[in-house]
Amino acid sequence: MPILRPFTVVRDWDNEVFEQGPEVDEEPQIFHVWAKSGSDAYDESERLAVEKWGEDGAYWLRAVAVLQGHAYFAQD
């Protein structure tokens, strides 16, 4: 069984979303996930973004940082 580690993935909106895209929250989106690697954490954050914003909304989110560990201070 693979060992999962905690990651925090920060995704921010492409600037064009505010002109062309759907109505979204202006704040960066932060996802706390468990994954085998940073790459898998990115993939999991993509899945969660689609779950939260749908395909149309998630299209406009760009990964800004993948941090090892759950950085709860990032929620503030």
PDB file of C-alpha atoms in Angstrom:
ATOM      1  CA  MET A   1       0.000   0.000   0.000  1.00  0.00           C
ATOM      2  CA  PRO A   2       1.523   3.364  -0.995  1.00  0.00           C
ATOM      3  CA  ILE A   3       2.304   5.886   1.695  1.00  0.00           C
ATOM      4  CA  LEU A   4       0.266   9.061   1.288  1.00  0.00           C
ATOM      5  CA  ARG A   5       1.669  12.374   2.442  1.00  0.00           C
ATOM      6  CA  PRO A   6      -0.110  15.675   3.073  1.00  0.00           C
ATOM      7  CA  PHE A   7       0.138  18.423   0.447  1.00  0.00           C
ATOM      8  CA  THR A   8      -1.320  21.900   0.059  1.00  0.00           C
ATOM      9  CA  VAL A   9      -2.044  22.975  -3.514  1.00  0.00           C
ATOM     10  CA  VAL A  10      -2.672  26.651  -4.220  1.00  0.00           C
ATOM     11  CA  ARG A  11      -4.538  27.402  -7.430  1.00  0.00           C
ATOM     12  CA  ASP A  12      -5.298  30.917  -8.621  1.00  0.00           C
ATOM     13  CA  TRP A  13      -7.627  32.226 -11.268  1.00  0.00           C
ATOM     14  CA  ASP A  14      -6.394  33.172 -14.715  1.00  0.00           C
ATOM     15  CA  ASN A  15      -6.921  36.942 -15.043  1.00  0.00           C
ATOM     16  CA  GLU A  16      -9.154  36.485 -18.075  1.00  0.00           C
ATOM     17  CA  VAL A  17     -11.758  34.608 -16.028  1.00  0.00           C
ATOM     18  CA  PHE A  18     -13.021  37.920 -14.675  1.00  0.00           C
ATOM     19  CA  GLU A  19     -13.657  39.181 -18.218  1.00  0.00           C
ATOM     20  CA  GLN A  20     -14.673  36.037 -20.103  1.00  0.00           C
ATOM     21  CA  GLY A  21     -15.310  33.219 -17.653  1.00  0.00           C
ATOM     22  CA  PRO A  22     -18.045  32.208 -15.242  1.00  0.00           C
ATOM     23  CA  GLU A  23     -18.799  34.057 -11.997  1.00  0.00           C
ATOM     24  CA  VAL A  24     -16.177  32.904  -9.474  1.00  0.00           C
ATOM     25  CA  ASP A  25     -14.802  33.774  -6.056  1.00  0.00           C
ATOM     26  CA  GLU A  26     -11.846  36.136  -6.551  1.00  0.00           C
ATOM     27  CA  GLU A  27      -9.679  34.478  -3.898  1.00  0.00           C
ATOM     28  CA  PRO A  28      -7.096  31.818  -4.766  1.00  0.00           C
ATOM     29  CA  GLN A  29      -8.366  28.315  -4.101  1.00  0.00           C
ATOM     30  CA  ILE A  30      -6.500  26.166  -1.593  1.00  0.00           C
ATOM     31  CA  PHE A  31      -6.747  22.388  -1.524  1.00  0.00           C
ATOM     32  CA  HIS A  32      -5.385  20.209   1.295  1.00  0.00           C
ATOM     33  CA  VAL A  33      -4.907  16.721  -0.148  1.00  0.00           C
ATOM     34  CA  TRP A  34      -3.214  13.417   0.594  1.00  0.00           C
ATOM     35  CA  ALA A  35      -1.081  11.981  -2.208  1.00  0.00           C
ATOM     36  CA  LYS A  36       2.024   9.930  -3.021  1.00  0.00           C
ATOM     37  CA  SER A  37       3.818  12.827  -4.729  1.00  0.00           C
ATOM     38  CA  GLY A  38       3.506  16.473  -5.678  1.00  0.00           C
ATOM     39  CA  SER A  39       2.353  15.445  -9.139  1.00  0.00           C
ATOM     40  CA  ASP A  40      -0.409  13.294  -7.676  1.00  0.00           C
ATOM     41  CA  ALA A  41      -1.340  16.152  -5.333  1.00  0.00           C
ATOM     42  CA  TYR A  42      -1.723  18.426  -8.362  1.00  0.00           C
ATOM     43  CA  ASP A  43      -3.975  15.839 -10.037  1.00  0.00           C
ATOM     44  CA  GLU A  44      -6.089  15.498  -6.901  1.00  0.00           C
ATOM     45  CA  SER A  45      -6.477  19.276  -6.659  1.00  0.00           C
ATOM     46  CA  GLU A  46      -7.639  19.310 -10.285  1.00  0.00           C
ATOM     47  CA  ARG A  47     -10.269  16.678  -9.460  1.00  0.00           C
ATOM     48  CA  LEU A  48     -11.445  18.670  -6.434  1.00  0.00           C
ATOM     49  CA  ALA A  49     -11.557  21.888  -8.476  1.00  0.00           C
ATOM     50  CA  VAL A  50     -13.808  20.213 -11.042  1.00  0.00           C
ATOM     51  CA  GLU A  51     -15.971  18.865  -8.217  1.00  0.00           C
ATOM     52  CA  LYS A  52     -16.314  22.356  -6.705  1.00  0.00           C
ATOM     53  CA  TRP A  53     -16.452  24.601  -9.797  1.00  0.00           C
ATOM     54  CA  GLY A  54     -17.389  22.210 -12.620  1.00  0.00           C
ATOM     55  CA  GLU A  55     -15.372  21.737 -15.804  1.00  0.00           C
ATOM     56  CA  ASP A  56     -15.999  25.320 -16.961  1.00  0.00           C
ATOM     57  CA  GLY A  57     -14.814  26.907 -13.730  1.00  0.00           C
ATOM     58  CA  ALA A  58     -11.843  24.592 -13.133  1.00  0.00           C
ATOM     59  CA  TYR A  59     -10.554  25.405 -16.623  1.00  0.00           C
ATOM     60  CA  TRP A  60      -9.612  28.891 -15.375  1.00  0.00           C
ATOM     61  CA  LEU A  61      -7.672  27.734 -12.285  1.00  0.00           C
ATOM     62  CA  ARG A  62      -3.872  27.605 -12.529  1.00  0.00           C
ATOM     63  CA  ALA A  63      -1.632  25.803 -10.062  1.00  0.00           C
ATOM     64  CA  VAL A  64       0.588  28.338  -8.323  1.00  0.00           C
ATOM     65  CA  ALA A  65       2.261  26.183  -5.679  1.00  0.00           C
ATOM     66  CA  VAL A  66       2.352  22.613  -4.429  1.00  0.00           C
ATOM     67  CA  LEU A  67       3.593  22.539  -0.837  1.00  0.00           C
ATOM     68  CA  GLN A  68       4.462  19.418   1.104  1.00  0.00           C
ATOM     69  CA  GLY A  69       2.393  19.408   4.285  1.00  0.00           C
ATOM     70  CA  HIS A  70      -0.975  20.894   5.139  1.00  0.00           C
ATOM     71  CA  ALA A  71      -0.347  24.641   5.386  1.00  0.00           C
ATOM     72  CA  TYR A  72      -3.496  25.674   7.241  1.00  0.00           C
ATOM     73  CA  PHE A  73      -2.195  29.224   7.653  1.00  0.00           C
ATOM     74  CA  ALA A  74      -2.795  29.552   3.920  1.00  0.00           C
ATOM     75  CA  GLN A  75      -6.560  29.637   4.598  1.00  0.00           C
ATOM     76  CA  ASP A  76      -6.241  33.070   6.216  1.00  0.00           C
TER      77      ASP A  76
END
